[in-house]
Structure formats: C-alpha cells, structure tokens
Coordinates of C-alpha atoms and ligand atoms in Angstrom, one line a residue:
Chain A
X1 CA -28.5 35.6 -17.5
X2 CA -27.2 32.5 -15.7
X3 CA -30.5 30.7 -16.4
X4 CA -30.4 31.5 -20.1
X5 CA -26.7 30.7 -20.5
X6 CA -27.2 27.5 -18.4
X7 CA -23.9 28.2 -16.7
X8 CA -22.5 30.8 -14.4
X9 CA -21.9 31.7 -10.7
X10 CA -25.1 33.1 -9.2
X11 CA -23.9 32.9 -5.6
X12 CA -20.9 35.2 -6.0
X13 CA -22.8 37.4 -8.4
X14 CA -25.3 38.3 -5.8
X15 CA -22.8 38.8 -3.0
X16 CA -20.9 41.4 -5.0
X17 CA -23.8 43.2 -6.6
X18 CA -24.1 45.9 -3.9
X19 CA -20.4 46.6 -3.9
X20 CA -20.3 47.0 -7.7
X21 CA -23.3 49.2 -7.7
X22 CA -21.8 51.5 -5.0
X23 CA -18.5 51.7 -6.8
X24 CA -19.9 52.4 -10.3
X25 CA -22.7 54.8 -9.2
X26 CA -21.3 56.5 -6.2
X27 CA -17.5 56.4 -6.1
X28 CA -15.6 55.8 -9.3
X29 CA -15.1 58.0 -12.3
X30 CA -16.1 55.1 -14.6
X31 CA -18.7 54.1 -17.1
X32 CA -20.4 56.5 -19.6
X33 CA -18.0 58.9 -21.2
X34 CA -15.3 58.0 -18.7
X35 CA -15.0 54.6 -20.3
X36 CA -12.6 55.7 -23.0
X37 CA -10.9 58.4 -21.0
X38 CA -7.3 57.9 -19.8
X39 CA -8.3 59.6 -16.6
X40 CA -10.9 57.1 -15.6
X41 CA -10.6 55.3 -12.4
X42 CA -9.5 51.7 -12.9
X43 CA -11.5 48.8 -11.7
X44 CA -10.3 45.2 -11.7
X45 CA -12.8 42.4 -11.4
X46 CA -10.5 39.8 -10.0
X47 CA -13.3 37.4 -9.2
X48 CA -13.9 37.1 -12.9
X49 CA -16.3 34.2 -12.5
X50 CA -18.9 36.7 -11.3
X51 CA -19.2 38.2 -14.8
X52 CA -23.0 38.1 -14.5
X53 CA -23.1 40.8 -11.9
X54 CA -20.1 42.7 -13.4
X55 CA -21.6 42.8 -16.9
X56 CA -25.0 43.9 -15.6
X57 CA -23.4 46.9 -13.8
X58 CA -21.2 47.8 -16.8
X59 CA -24.3 47.8 -19.0
X60 CA -26.2 50.0 -16.5
X61 CA -23.2 52.3 -16.4
X62 CA -23.4 52.8 -20.1
X63 CA -20.3 50.8 -21.2
X64 CA -22.4 48.9 -23.8
X65 CA -26.1 48.5 -24.7
X66 CA -28.3 46.5 -22.3
X67 CA -29.3 44.2 -25.1
X68 CA -25.9 42.7 -25.2
X69 CA -26.7 41.0 -21.8
X70 CA -29.0 38.6 -23.7
X71 CA -26.0 37.2 -25.4
X72 CA -24.2 36.2 -22.2
X73 CA -22.0 33.2 -23.0
X74 CA -23.8 32.5 -26.3
X75 CA -21.8 31.5 -29.4
X76 CA -19.4 34.3 -30.6
X77 CA -20.7 36.6 -27.8
X78 CA -18.6 39.5 -26.6
X79 CA -19.8 38.5 -23.1
X80 CA -17.6 35.6 -22.4
X81 CA -18.0 33.6 -19.2
X82 CA -15.0 35.5 -17.9
X83 CA -14.3 39.1 -18.9
X84 CA -12.2 39.8 -22.0
X85 CA -11.0 43.5 -22.3
X86 CA -10.5 43.0 -26.0
X87 CA -14.1 42.3 -26.5
X88 CA -16.0 44.4 -24.0
X89 CA -15.7 48.1 -23.2
X90 CA -15.2 48.8 -19.6
X91 CA -13.2 45.7 -18.8
X92 CA -9.7 46.6 -17.7
X93 CA -8.2 43.1 -17.2
X94 CA -8.8 39.6 -18.4
X95 CA -9.5 37.6 -15.3
X96 CA -10.9 34.1 -14.5
X97 CA -8.0 32.3 -13.0
X98 CA -8.1 33.6 -9.4
X99 CA -5.3 35.7 -8.0
X100 CA -4.5 37.7 -11.1
X101 CA -6.1 41.0 -10.2
X102 CA -4.0 42.1 -7.3
X103 CA -0.7 42.3 -9.2
X104 CA -2.4 44.0 -12.1
X105 CA -4.1 46.5 -9.9
X106 CA -0.8 47.2 -8.1
X107 CA 0.8 47.9 -11.4
X108 CA -2.0 50.3 -12.4
X109 CA -1.7 52.2 -9.1
X110 CA 2.1 52.3 -9.5
X111 CA 1.6 53.8 -13.0
X112 CA -0.6 56.5 -11.6
X113 CA 2.0 57.3 -8.9
X114 CA 4.9 57.4 -11.3
X115 CA 3.0 59.6 -13.8
X116 CA 1.5 61.8 -11.1
X117 CA -2.0 61.0 -12.3
X118 CA -5.0 61.5 -10.0
X119 CA -7.1 58.5 -11.0
X120 CA -7.5 55.7 -8.5
X121 CA -7.5 51.9 -8.8
X122 CA -10.1 49.6 -7.2
X123 CA -10.0 45.9 -7.2
X124 CA -12.6 43.3 -6.0
X125 CA -11.5 39.9 -5.0
X126 CA -13.3 36.9 -3.6
X127 CA -12.3 35.7 -0.1
X128 CA -11.4 32.2 -1.1
X129 CA -9.4 33.8 -3.8
X130 CA -7.1 35.2 -1.2
X131 CA -5.6 31.7 -0.7
X132 CA -3.6 32.4 -3.9
X133 CA -0.1 33.6 -2.9
X134 CA 0.0 36.2 -5.7
X135 CA -2.4 38.4 -3.7
X136 CA 0.0 38.6 -0.8
X137 CA 3.0 39.2 -3.1
X138 CA 1.2 42.1 -4.6
X139 CA 0.1 43.2 -1.1
X140 CA 3.7 43.6 -0.1
X141 CA 4.6 45.4 -3.3
X142 CA 1.7 47.9 -2.8
X143 CA 2.6 48.6 0.8
X144 CA 6.3 49.0 0.0
X145 CA 5.5 51.6 -2.6
X146 CA 2.9 53.3 -0.4
X147 CA 0.1 53.0 -2.9
X148 CA -2.7 54.8 -1.1
X149 CA -4.4 55.3 -4.4
X150 CA -5.2 51.5 -4.5
X151 CA -8.2 50.0 -2.8
X152 CA -8.8 46.4 -2.4
X153 CA -12.4 45.3 -1.6
X154 CA -12.7 41.7 -0.4
X155 CA -16.1 40.1 -1.0
X156 CA -16.1 38.3 2.4
X157 CA -19.0 35.9 1.8
X158 CA -17.2 33.2 3.7
X159 CA -17.9 30.6 1.0
X160 CA -15.6 29.4 -1.8
X161 CA -16.2 26.8 -4.5
X162 CA -16.7 23.6 -2.4
X163 CA -17.2 24.8 1.2
X164 CA -16.9 27.5 3.8
X165 CA -13.5 29.3 3.7
X166 CA -12.8 28.6 7.3
X167 CA -13.4 24.8 6.8
X168 CA -11.2 24.8 3.7
X169 CA -8.1 27.0 4.4
X170 CA -8.6 29.5 7.2
X171 CA -8.4 33.2 6.3
X172 CA -9.0 34.7 9.7
X173 CA -7.8 36.9 11.3
X174 CA -8.1 38.5 7.8
X175 CA -8.1 42.1 8.8
X176 CA -5.0 41.6 11.0
X177 CA -3.2 39.9 8.1
X178 CA -3.7 42.9 5.8
X179 CA -2.7 45.3 8.6
X180 CA 0.5 43.2 9.2
X181 CA 1.1 43.6 5.5
X182 CA 1.1 47.3 5.8
X183 CA -2.4 48.1 4.6
X184 CA -5.1 50.4 6.2
X185 CA -8.2 48.2 6.8
X186 CA -11.9 49.0 7.3
X187 CA -14.7 46.5 7.6
X188 CA -18.2 47.2 6.4
X189 CA -21.6 45.5 5.7
X190 CA -21.2 44.8 2.0
X191 CA -24.9 45.0 1.3
X192 CA -25.5 48.4 3.0
X193 CA -25.1 51.1 0.3
X194 CA -24.9 54.0 2.7
X195 CA -22.2 52.2 4.8
X196 CA -20.3 51.4 1.6
X197 CA -20.4 54.9 0.3
X198 CA -19.4 56.2 3.7
X199 CA -16.3 54.0 3.8
X200 CA -15.3 54.8 0.2
X201 CA -15.8 58.5 1.0
X202 CA -13.0 58.3 3.6
X203 CA -10.3 57.1 1.1
X204 CA -7.4 57.1 1.5
X205 CA -7.7 55.8 5.1
X206 CA -4.1 56.6 5.9
X207 CA -1.7 58.6 3.8
X208 CA 1.0 56.3 2.3
X209 CA -0.9 53.0 2.9
X210 CA -2.9 51.0 0.4
X211 CA -6.5 50.5 1.5
X212 CA -8.4 47.3 2.2
X213 CA -12.2 47.2 2.6
X214 CA -13.4 43.9 4.0
X215 CA -17.0 43.8 2.9
X216 CA -19.0 41.3 4.9
X217 CA -21.5 39.8 2.5
X218 CA -23.8 36.8 1.9
X219 CA -23.2 34.5 -1.0
X220 CA -26.5 34.4 -2.9
X221 CA -27.8 37.6 -1.1
X222 CA -31.5 38.1 -1.3
X223 CA -32.6 34.7 -2.4
X224 CA -33.6 32.5 0.5
X225 CA -32.7 29.2 -1.1
X226 CA -29.4 30.4 -2.6
X227 CA -28.2 32.5 0.3
X228 CA -25.3 31.1 2.3
X229 CA -25.5 27.7 0.5
X230 CA -22.1 26.6 -0.8
X231 CA -23.7 24.3 -3.4
X232 CA -25.0 27.4 -5.3
X233 CA -21.4 28.6 -6.2
X234 CA -21.9 27.6 -9.8
X235 CA -25.4 26.1 -9.9
X236 CA -27.9 27.1 -12.6
X237 CA -31.5 27.8 -11.4
X238 CA -34.4 25.9 -12.9
X239 CA -37.3 27.8 -14.5
X240 CA -39.3 27.6 -11.2
X241 CA -36.2 28.6 -9.1
X242 CA -35.6 31.6 -11.4
X243 CA -39.2 32.8 -11.0
X244 CA -39.1 32.3 -7.2
X245 CA -35.7 34.1 -7.0
X246 CA -36.9 37.1 -9.1
X247 CA -40.0 37.4 -6.9
X248 CA -37.8 37.5 -3.8
X249 CA -35.4 40.0 -5.3
X250 CA -38.1 42.3 -6.4
X251 CA -39.9 42.2 -3.1
Chain B
X1 CA -19.8 4.4 -33.9
X2 CA -22.3 6.5 -35.9
X3 CA -25.0 5.4 -33.5
X4 CA -23.3 6.9 -30.4
X5 CA -23.0 4.2 -27.8
X6 CA -23.2 5.0 -24.1
X7 CA -20.9 8.0 -23.1
X8 CA -18.7 8.0 -20.1
X9 CA -16.9 10.7 -18.0
X10 CA -13.3 9.4 -17.6
X11 CA -13.1 11.2 -14.3
X12 CA -15.5 8.6 -12.8
X13 CA -13.1 5.7 -13.8
X14 CA -10.3 7.7 -12.4
X15 CA -12.0 8.3 -9.0
X16 CA -13.0 4.7 -8.8
X17 CA -9.4 3.5 -9.5
X18 CA -8.0 5.9 -6.9
X19 CA -10.4 4.7 -4.2
X20 CA -9.6 1.1 -4.9
X21 CA -5.8 1.7 -5.0
X22 CA -6.0 3.7 -1.8
X23 CA -7.6 0.7 0.0
X24 CA -4.6 -1.4 -0.8
X25 CA -1.9 1.2 -0.4
X26 CA -1.9 3.6 2.6
X27 CA 0.7 5.8 1.0
X28 CA -1.8 7.1 -1.5
X29 CA -3.0 10.6 -0.8
X30 CA -5.0 13.1 -2.8
X31 CA -4.3 16.8 -3.0
X32 CA -6.9 19.2 -4.3
X33 CA -7.3 23.0 -4.8
X34 CA -10.9 23.6 -3.6
X35 CA -11.8 21.2 -6.5
X36 CA -13.4 18.4 -4.6
X37 CA -16.4 18.3 -6.9
X38 CA -14.7 18.8 -10.2
X39 CA -12.0 16.3 -9.3
X40 CA -14.7 13.8 -8.2
X41 CA -13.0 13.4 -4.8
X42 CA -16.2 13.2 -2.7
X43 CA -16.0 9.4 -2.4
X44 CA -12.3 9.5 -1.6
X45 CA -12.9 12.0 1.1
X46 CA -15.6 9.9 2.7
X47 CA -13.4 6.8 2.7
X48 CA -10.0 8.4 3.6
X49 CA -10.6 11.9 5.2
X50 CA -7.1 11.8 6.7
X51 CA -5.5 11.3 3.3
X52 CA -7.2 14.1 1.5
X53 CA -5.4 17.4 1.5
X54 CA -7.3 20.5 0.3
X55 CA -4.8 23.4 0.1
X56 CA -7.5 25.8 -1.0
X57 CA -7.3 27.9 -4.1
X58 CA -3.5 27.7 -4.4
X59 CA -2.0 25.7 -7.3
X60 CA 1.6 26.5 -6.9
X61 CA 1.4 25.5 -3.3
X62 CA -0.6 22.4 -4.3
X63 CA 2.2 21.0 -6.6
X64 CA 4.9 21.9 -4.1
X65 CA 3.0 20.2 -1.3
X66 CA 2.8 17.2 -3.5
X67 CA 6.5 17.2 -4.0
X68 CA 7.0 17.3 -0.2
X69 CA 4.5 14.5 0.4
X70 CA 6.4 12.3 -2.1
X71 CA 9.6 13.1 -0.3
X72 CA 8.0 12.0 2.9
X73 CA 7.1 8.6 1.4
X74 CA 3.6 9.2 0.2
X75 CA 2.2 8.8 -3.3
X76 CA 0.3 12.0 -4.0
X77 CA -2.3 12.3 -6.7
X78 CA -2.5 16.1 -7.2
X79 CA -5.8 16.9 -8.8
X80 CA -7.2 20.1 -10.2
X81 CA -8.6 21.7 -13.4
X82 CA -5.9 21.1 -16.1
X83 CA -5.7 24.7 -17.0
X84 CA -4.7 25.9 -13.5
X85 CA -2.8 22.8 -12.5
X86 CA -0.4 23.2 -15.4
X87 CA -0.5 26.8 -16.3
X88 CA -0.4 28.3 -12.8
X89 CA 2.1 25.8 -11.3
X90 CA 4.3 25.2 -14.4
X91 CA 7.6 26.0 -12.6
X92 CA 6.7 23.7 -9.7
X93 CA 5.9 21.0 -12.3
X94 CA 9.3 21.6 -14.0
X95 CA 11.5 21.9 -10.9
X96 CA 9.7 20.2 -8.0
X97 CA 8.4 17.2 -10.1
X98 CA 10.3 16.7 -13.4
X99 CA 13.8 18.0 -12.5
X100 CA 13.6 16.4 -9.0
X101 CA 12.1 13.2 -10.3
X102 CA 9.5 13.3 -7.6
X103 CA 7.0 10.5 -7.4
X104 CA 3.9 12.7 -7.9
X105 CA 1.0 12.0 -10.1
X106 CA -0.6 15.2 -11.6
X107 CA -4.2 14.7 -12.6
X108 CA -5.4 17.4 -14.9
X109 CA -9.2 17.4 -14.9
X110 CA -11.4 18.7 -17.7
X111 CA -8.5 19.2 -20.2
X112 CA -9.1 20.7 -23.6
X113 CA -12.1 22.8 -24.4
X114 CA -14.4 21.2 -21.8
X115 CA -15.2 24.4 -20.0
X116 CA -16.8 25.8 -23.1
X117 CA -18.2 29.3 -22.6
X118 CA -16.1 30.0 -19.5
X119 CA -13.5 30.8 -22.2
X120 CA -9.8 30.7 -22.9
X121 CA -8.7 31.1 -19.3
X122 CA -10.4 27.8 -18.5
X123 CA -9.6 25.9 -21.6
X124 CA -6.5 23.8 -21.4
X125 CA -5.2 23.5 -24.9
X126 CA -1.6 24.3 -24.1
X127 CA -1.0 21.8 -21.3
X128 CA 0.4 19.0 -23.5
X129 CA 2.9 21.3 -25.2
X130 CA 4.0 22.6 -21.8
X131 CA 4.3 19.2 -20.2
X132 CA 5.7 17.1 -22.9
X133 CA 8.9 19.1 -23.2
X134 CA 9.9 18.2 -19.6
X135 CA 12.5 15.4 -19.2
X136 CA 11.4 12.6 -16.7
X137 CA 7.7 13.6 -16.9
X138 CA 5.4 10.9 -18.4
X139 CA 2.4 12.4 -20.1
X140 CA -0.8 10.3 -20.7
X141 CA -4.1 11.2 -22.4
X142 CA -6.5 8.3 -22.1
X143 CA -9.3 7.9 -24.5
X144 CA -12.0 6.0 -22.5
X145 CA -12.8 4.5 -19.1
X146 CA -10.9 1.2 -19.6
X147 CA -7.8 3.1 -20.7
X148 CA -8.2 5.6 -17.8
X149 CA -8.2 2.7 -15.3
X150 CA -5.1 1.1 -16.9
X151 CA -3.3 4.4 -17.3
X152 CA -4.0 5.1 -13.6
X153 CA -2.4 1.7 -12.7
X154 CA 0.6 2.3 -14.9
X155 CA 1.1 5.7 -13.4
X156 CA 0.9 4.3 -9.9
X157 CA 3.4 1.5 -10.8
X158 CA 5.9 4.0 -12.2
X159 CA 8.3 5.5 -9.7
X160 CA 8.4 9.0 -11.1
X161 CA 6.3 12.0 -12.1
X162 CA 3.3 11.6 -14.4
X163 CA 0.8 14.0 -15.9
X164 CA -2.5 12.3 -16.5
X165 CA -4.9 14.5 -18.5
X166 CA -8.6 13.6 -18.1
X167 CA -11.6 14.8 -19.9
X168 CA -15.1 15.7 -18.5
X169 CA -16.6 15.3 -21.9
X170 CA -18.5 12.1 -22.5
X171 CA -16.6 9.5 -24.6
X172 CA -17.7 6.1 -25.8
X173 CA -15.6 3.0 -25.0
X174 CA -13.3 2.7 -27.9
X175 CA -11.5 -0.3 -26.4
X176 CA -12.9 -3.7 -25.4
X177 CA -12.4 -5.0 -21.9
X178 CA -9.4 -7.0 -23.3
X179 CA -7.5 -3.8 -24.1
X180 CA -4.1 -3.8 -22.6
X181 CA -2.7 -0.3 -22.2
X182 CA 1.1 -0.2 -22.4
X183 CA 2.9 2.9 -21.3
X184 CA 4.8 4.4 -24.2
X185 CA 3.1 2.3 -26.8
X186 CA 0.5 3.3 -29.3
X187 CA -2.5 1.1 -29.7
X188 CA -3.5 0.2 -33.3
X189 CA -7.3 0.3 -33.4
X190 CA -7.6 -0.2 -37.1
X191 CA -5.3 -1.4 -39.8
X192 CA -4.9 0.6 -43.1
X193 CA -2.4 1.4 -45.8
X194 CA -3.6 4.7 -47.3
X195 CA -3.2 7.1 -44.4
X196 CA -2.7 6.9 -40.6
X197 CA -4.9 8.8 -38.2
X198 CA -3.1 9.4 -34.9
X199 CA -5.3 10.7 -32.1
X200 CA -5.5 10.8 -28.3
X201 CA -8.1 11.4 -25.7
X202 CA -11.5 12.6 -26.9
X203 CA -10.4 12.6 -30.5
X204 CA -9.8 8.9 -30.7
X205 CA -13.5 8.1 -31.1
X206 CA -13.8 10.8 -33.8
X207 CA -10.8 9.3 -35.6
X208 CA -12.5 5.9 -35.7
X209 CA -15.6 7.5 -37.0
X210 CA -13.6 9.2 -39.7
X211 CA -11.9 6.0 -40.7
X212 CA -15.4 4.3 -41.1
X213 CA -16.5 7.1 -43.4
X214 CA -13.2 6.9 -45.4
X215 CA -13.7 3.1 -45.8
X216 CA -17.0 3.7 -47.4
X217 CA -15.1 5.9 -49.9
X218 CA -12.5 3.2 -50.5
X219 CA -9.8 4.6 -48.3
X220 CA -8.2 2.3 -45.8
X221 CA -7.1 4.4 -42.8
X222 CA -4.9 3.1 -40.0
X223 CA -5.9 4.5 -36.6
X224 CA -3.4 4.8 -33.8
X225 CA -4.4 5.8 -30.3
X226 CA -1.3 7.6 -29.0
X227 CA -2.4 7.7 -25.4
X228 CA 1.2 8.2 -24.1
X229 CA 2.6 11.5 -25.4
X230 CA 5.8 11.2 -23.6
X231 CA 7.7 8.9 -24.0
X232 CA 6.5 8.8 -27.6
X233 CA 6.1 5.6 -29.5
X234 CA 8.4 6.7 -32.4
X235 CA 8.5 3.2 -33.7
X236 CA 4.7 3.2 -34.5
X237 CA 5.0 6.7 -36.0
X238 CA 7.9 5.6 -38.3
X239 CA 6.0 2.5 -39.3
X240 CA 3.0 4.6 -40.1
X241 CA 5.0 7.0 -42.2
X242 CA 6.7 4.2 -44.1
X243 CA 3.7 2.0 -44.6
X244 CA 0.9 4.6 -45.2
X245 CA 2.9 7.6 -46.5
X246 CA 0.9 10.3 -44.8
X247 CA -0.4 11.1 -41.4
X248 CA -3.2 13.1 -39.7
X249 CA -3.0 14.0 -36.1
X250 CA -6.1 14.8 -34.0
X251 CA -6.1 16.3 -30.5
X252 CA -8.2 18.5 -28.3
X253 CA -5.3 20.9 -28.0
X254 CA -3.5 23.6 -29.9
X255 CA -2.0 22.2 -33.2
X256 CA 1.2 23.7 -32.0
X257 CA 3.4 21.7 -29.6
X258 CA 1.1 18.8 -28.7
X259 CA 0.5 15.5 -30.4
X260 CA 0.8 17.1 -33.8
X261 CA 4.1 18.7 -32.9
X262 CA 5.4 15.5 -31.4
X263 CA 4.5 13.4 -34.4
X264 CA 5.9 16.0 -36.8
X265 CA 9.2 16.0 -34.9
X266 CA 9.4 12.2 -35.0
X267 CA 8.5 12.0 -38.7
X268 CA 11.0 14.6 -39.8
X269 CA 13.7 12.8 -37.9
X270 CA 13.0 9.5 -39.7
X271 CA 10.7 9.4 -42.7
X272 CA 9.4 12.8 -43.8
X273 CA 5.8 12.4 -45.1
X274 CA 2.9 14.9 -45.2
X275 CA 1.4 15.5 -41.8
X276 CA -2.0 17.3 -41.4
X277 CA -2.9 18.5 -37.9
X278 CA -6.5 18.6 -36.6
X279 CA -6.7 20.7 -33.4
X280 CA -7.2 24.3 -32.3
X281 CA -5.3 26.7 -34.6
X282 CA -3.2 29.6 -33.4
X283 CA -6.1 31.4 -31.6
X284 CA -7.9 31.8 -28.3
X285 CA -11.3 30.3 -28.7
X286 CA -14.4 32.6 -29.1
X287 CA -17.2 32.3 -26.7
X288 CA -19.4 29.2 -27.1
X289 CA -20.4 25.8 -25.7
X290 CA -17.9 22.9 -25.9
X291 CA -20.1 21.4 -28.7
X292 CA -20.0 24.7 -30.6
X293 CA -16.3 25.0 -30.2
X294 CA -15.6 21.4 -31.5
X295 CA -17.6 22.2 -34.6
X296 CA -16.0 25.7 -34.9
X297 CA -12.5 24.3 -35.0
X298 CA -13.4 21.2 -36.9
X299 CA -12.6 18.8 -34.1
X300 CA -15.0 16.3 -35.7
X301 CA -15.0 13.1 -37.6
X302 CA -15.7 15.2 -40.7
X303 CA -12.7 17.4 -40.0
X304 CA -10.4 14.4 -39.6
X305 CA -11.9 12.9 -42.8
X306 CA -11.2 16.0 -44.8
X307 CA -7.7 16.3 -43.4
X308 CA -7.0 12.7 -44.4
X309 CA -8.0 13.3 -48.0
X310 CA -5.9 16.4 -48.0
X311 CA -2.9 14.5 -46.6
X312 CA -3.4 11.8 -49.3
X313 CA -3.5 14.4 -52.0
X314 CA -0.2 15.8 -50.8
X315 CA 1.3 12.4 -50.7
X316 CA 0.4 11.7 -54.3
X317 CA 1.6 15.1 -55.5
X318 CA 5.0 14.3 -54.0
X319 CA 5.4 11.1 -56.0
Ligands
LIG401 C1 -6.5 29.8 -10.2 C2 -7.9 29.3 -10.1 N1 -8.1 28.1 -9.4 C3 -9.4 27.6 -9.3 C4 -10.4 28.2 -9.9 C5 -11.8 27.6 -9.8 N2 -12.7 28.5 -9.1 C6 -13.6 29.4 -9.6 S1 -14.5 30.3 -8.6 C7 -13.7 29.4 -7.2 C8 -14.1 29.8 -5.8 C9 -13.9 31.2 -5.6 O1 -14.3 31.5 -4.3 P1 -14.3 33.0 -3.8 O2 -13.0 33.6 -4.1 O3 -14.6 33.0 -2.3 O4 -15.4 33.7 -4.7 P2 -16.9 34.0 -4.4 O5 -17.3 33.3 -3.2 O6 -17.1 35.4 -4.4 O7 -17.6 33.4 -5.6 C10 -12.8 28.5 -7.7 C11 -12.0 27.6 -6.8 C12 -10.1 29.4 -10.6 N3 -11.1 30.1 -11.2 N4 -8.9 29.9 -10.6
LIG402 MG1 -16.3 33.6 -1.4

C-alpha cells in the first residue's frame, strides 16, 4: 500500500500490526456486525500515521471491502493518509496529529461509566507520541475517574520520527511514570500473539484503575533492512525493496 | 514562466540563512519538535549542536520554551510543520509570543496543502487566519528563495515575534537577485490597469503566469506580491483598488481569513471594489496528492485567470 501510494509510514505500521491483529481478532467486540452497534468496543488509533496497518486490519475485520485498500491515499479515496471517521466504517476518531487519542478515549470510557454500558475502550499510541502533554493530562483524568474500562497500549518501538526516543526526549522509566499517574501497568512482547492475548485476558488489571500495556516492539518488524532503522519512519520502499520485504514477511 | 524554470524548496534557503546568521550571532538557537529532517536542521545541528533544542513531539512546550529562551537573551527560531506549530500551540503563540512581545521567530514548515494525501490534519490552510489577527505578530509568506533569505534577515533584525511560513513545494525564482524585500511592503511584479492580482507564497508564480495569459487576451493585470500579511500594505491595496478597479487574491490557504480576507477588509475600509478570492473554499480537502489538490481547488494560473475575468465583469456591471 505504501509502495503504491508512494507515501506512508511502514516502520510504525509493522511495529503495531501484531497488536492490532490481537485486539481485533482475539479481544474486542469490533469489526463485522459490531461495526454499527452501539455496544461495540471502542478502538482509537492515536498513531494515525500508521493507517496502512490499521486499514488492513479493518478490512480483514470486515469493516469495508478489501478492494478499497488499493485506493490507499489515491485521489478522492476514502482511505486518507490519516483516518477519517466520516469516510471509513470502523474508524472512531480522526487522528494524525499525535496526542489526540488519549483525551478522546478517556471521554469514551467516561461515557460508558456514566451510562453503565459494558463496552470497553482501547487506545494505541506511539511511544514518541507520549511526549505530547495531552496524554498525561488525560492520564490523570482517567485515573481520577477510576476508568478501569480503558486500556492504553503503547507501541514501545523506541524510535520516533528522527531518532531513538531515548536520544530525543527520554521516556524511561515509562512504566513507573504510568504507575505514578495511577494506572495499572503490564509489559509484554508486542509481537507475541499468545502473550498479548494473555495480557488482554487479564483486564482489568486492578479494579478502579485504568490499564496500560507497554508492548515492546520493533519498528519495521520482520523486514531486516527496515527493522530498528529510524530512517524508515516514513520512507517508501522501491520495487526491489518491496519484493525483498514481502519475501521476508512471507517466510 | 510557461516553460517552468528551475524549482526551489524555500526551506533550503531558510536553513542556509539560519546557519550563516548563527555563525555571526551566538544568541541564535533553533528549537524543533522531532522535526529535524522536515525543518532541514541537519546542517545546523552539525555546526551548532549546543544550540539546537529538540523538545520531542510537544508543540505547546516548544513555543513556550522559545518564549523562555528569548527571555534569557537568546534569539530562538522555533521550527515545525506549520499545521502543528500554529494549530497545536495557538494559545502559546497568542500569549507567550504576541501578547508578551517575545523575540521569537516561528518558522512554519510545509504550509498550505504540501502534505497532500496525509490529509486535512496535516494541511495548514488556516494558519494565516489564526496568526494575522494577533497584535504584535509579524506574518510573512515568502514566494521564492531570494525572498526567503531576505525575509529571514528582516525577521532577525526585528525585535519581536514573527511567523514565517515556508513551503516545501518547488517554486521558481520570481524575483531577480536585485529584489529588495521590505517588511510590510508589497512588491509590484507587474504593472497593469485592468485588474490587480494579489498573491503570496506559492501562488505568486501562478499569478504571474495568469497575467501573461491575460496580456495575450488584451488584459493588463497588475501583480502584487503581498509577502507580508501583517502589517498589511494597505497603501498598495488602496492604490490597486483605485487604479485598477477590481482585485483577485490568490493564496494556498482558506479563502476565509487569510490574504483574501485581509485585502477585503482593507478594500471595504477605503475603496470598495469587487474582490475575487482564489484559495481553498470552506471545506476540508479530499484525499489526493498536492498536485491533485491544487487542480481540484483551482489554485492554478487558469483559476486566477478566470477569477480576473470574473472580477472585471463585476467591475463593469457596477459602472
Ligand atoms: C502533533 C504532531 N507533531 C508532529 C507530528 C509528526 N510526526 C508524525 S509521526 C511522528 C513520530 C511518531 O513517533 P512514535 O509516536 O514513536 O510513532 P511510531 O514509532 O509508532 O511510528 C511525528 C513526529 C505529528 N503527526 N503530530
Ligand atoms: Mg515509536
């Protein structure tokens, strides 16, 4: 998709793919007939730049036909570079500017609490994204209101746009930060489906606390020449690179 | 102009100017938001690693830090994608920079529709409306590399906040090397008596192209490059209204609140004449490349040409 659109964010797409697959096919009431239901679980793709992975999973989950993926970022496409909920079924929130998802997800979880609904809210952020203050403002709100129906997953691939997070603006000790903000925190290998399903199966981690899953991932997972390379944040593969990458991913 | 001459990315001229100025003035610092590459700050970082502050992905913080650096005697150039730099940090821009009269230079990269298919979140077609209403804030939209260099120097020489909006789209040189950019003054690129085309940034070369086409049709169009949006050259606008009787504005921005809005405000206050605005209408852009979007919204020489004829028709209907 990124190759055909000649733009996109392949590194972050590949780091979050396993998390998205686990959530949509093993955890959430989402996709298929749930898409239009008021009782669906809510998912906020706060790292909206990774629309390539997100749209692929939404299509697989039956939110819209697979063929639409061919129109990724093409003129007048429903599949904009960043998700637009007014264009694409299954998208809950318009994201792209980092740091918007957490307040929105907190509002969703609050709505469920206030109305006594049983659906849950999940949100995926990047790790560099956590440098935006809005995440921490929402983090305080969610803890204050005891939103144990809210789960934040951090795609901890350790790389942001220009460099490694710890060389840019340090995030560590990240788990301690969320604990200090009143969240229950679990860490997991973000590419191990069984481990992910196990962690999500234990929700809520503690009654009365919002949940944070720090998913340790690799940016560009599965493709040797993309994996853990900051320059692949928004690089577009050449024809030869695409072929090599697909070979490695299918292996 | 019809044979496109070499195209330049104004961010290169900006980065060069910043590096040069920093060699002479140790107070110059750059502040970025994980935007080293898109702000073309790689060279600056190599030369002056101590004077580059990367606050991470945190625009409100970035502008506030800029305010503090200025208070401490530095001259910060705060650089980030125009959409986030203005949109996300708007209150910091208003209070910490404009209201406080802080000597901070905001450099909005890739303004307008430059991000193409990344969509409305990344387009910056509201930034001029947001910034030009703030007292004390100087707003400049240069049209080519020469003007970018000179606007940079004017911003540096000014003791106060400036918003410099830079494009990543290739533009030809519309000015000769003898061009002298004057802050707050429009540059007359072409004389004419039938209609005035007022443009800024990436639309200046398109306005010139439209004027050439109009000339072939016997219409003499005046072309003004209104690189400074605030303070506005109201004298040049009043003269255009009086002498040509109608105006077309062209900008890579919403038609509401930017250059078109500023010109309309000035014209209604002095010499009301028909004003047609070329820009993005009241809509979030559909998905598409930047080239597609320019065509889609008529941000083209042809679009300006047609608007000029329409403005002239309205003028004659009035008489
Ligand atoms: C408010 C805001 N500032 C800057 C950007 C530009 N940007 C897009 S992606 C990105 C890096 C994101 O890094 P991270 O959150 O770690 O995401 P991932 O590694 O999962 O791709 C940046 C700075 C943006 N989208 N939004
Ligand atoms: Mg990351």
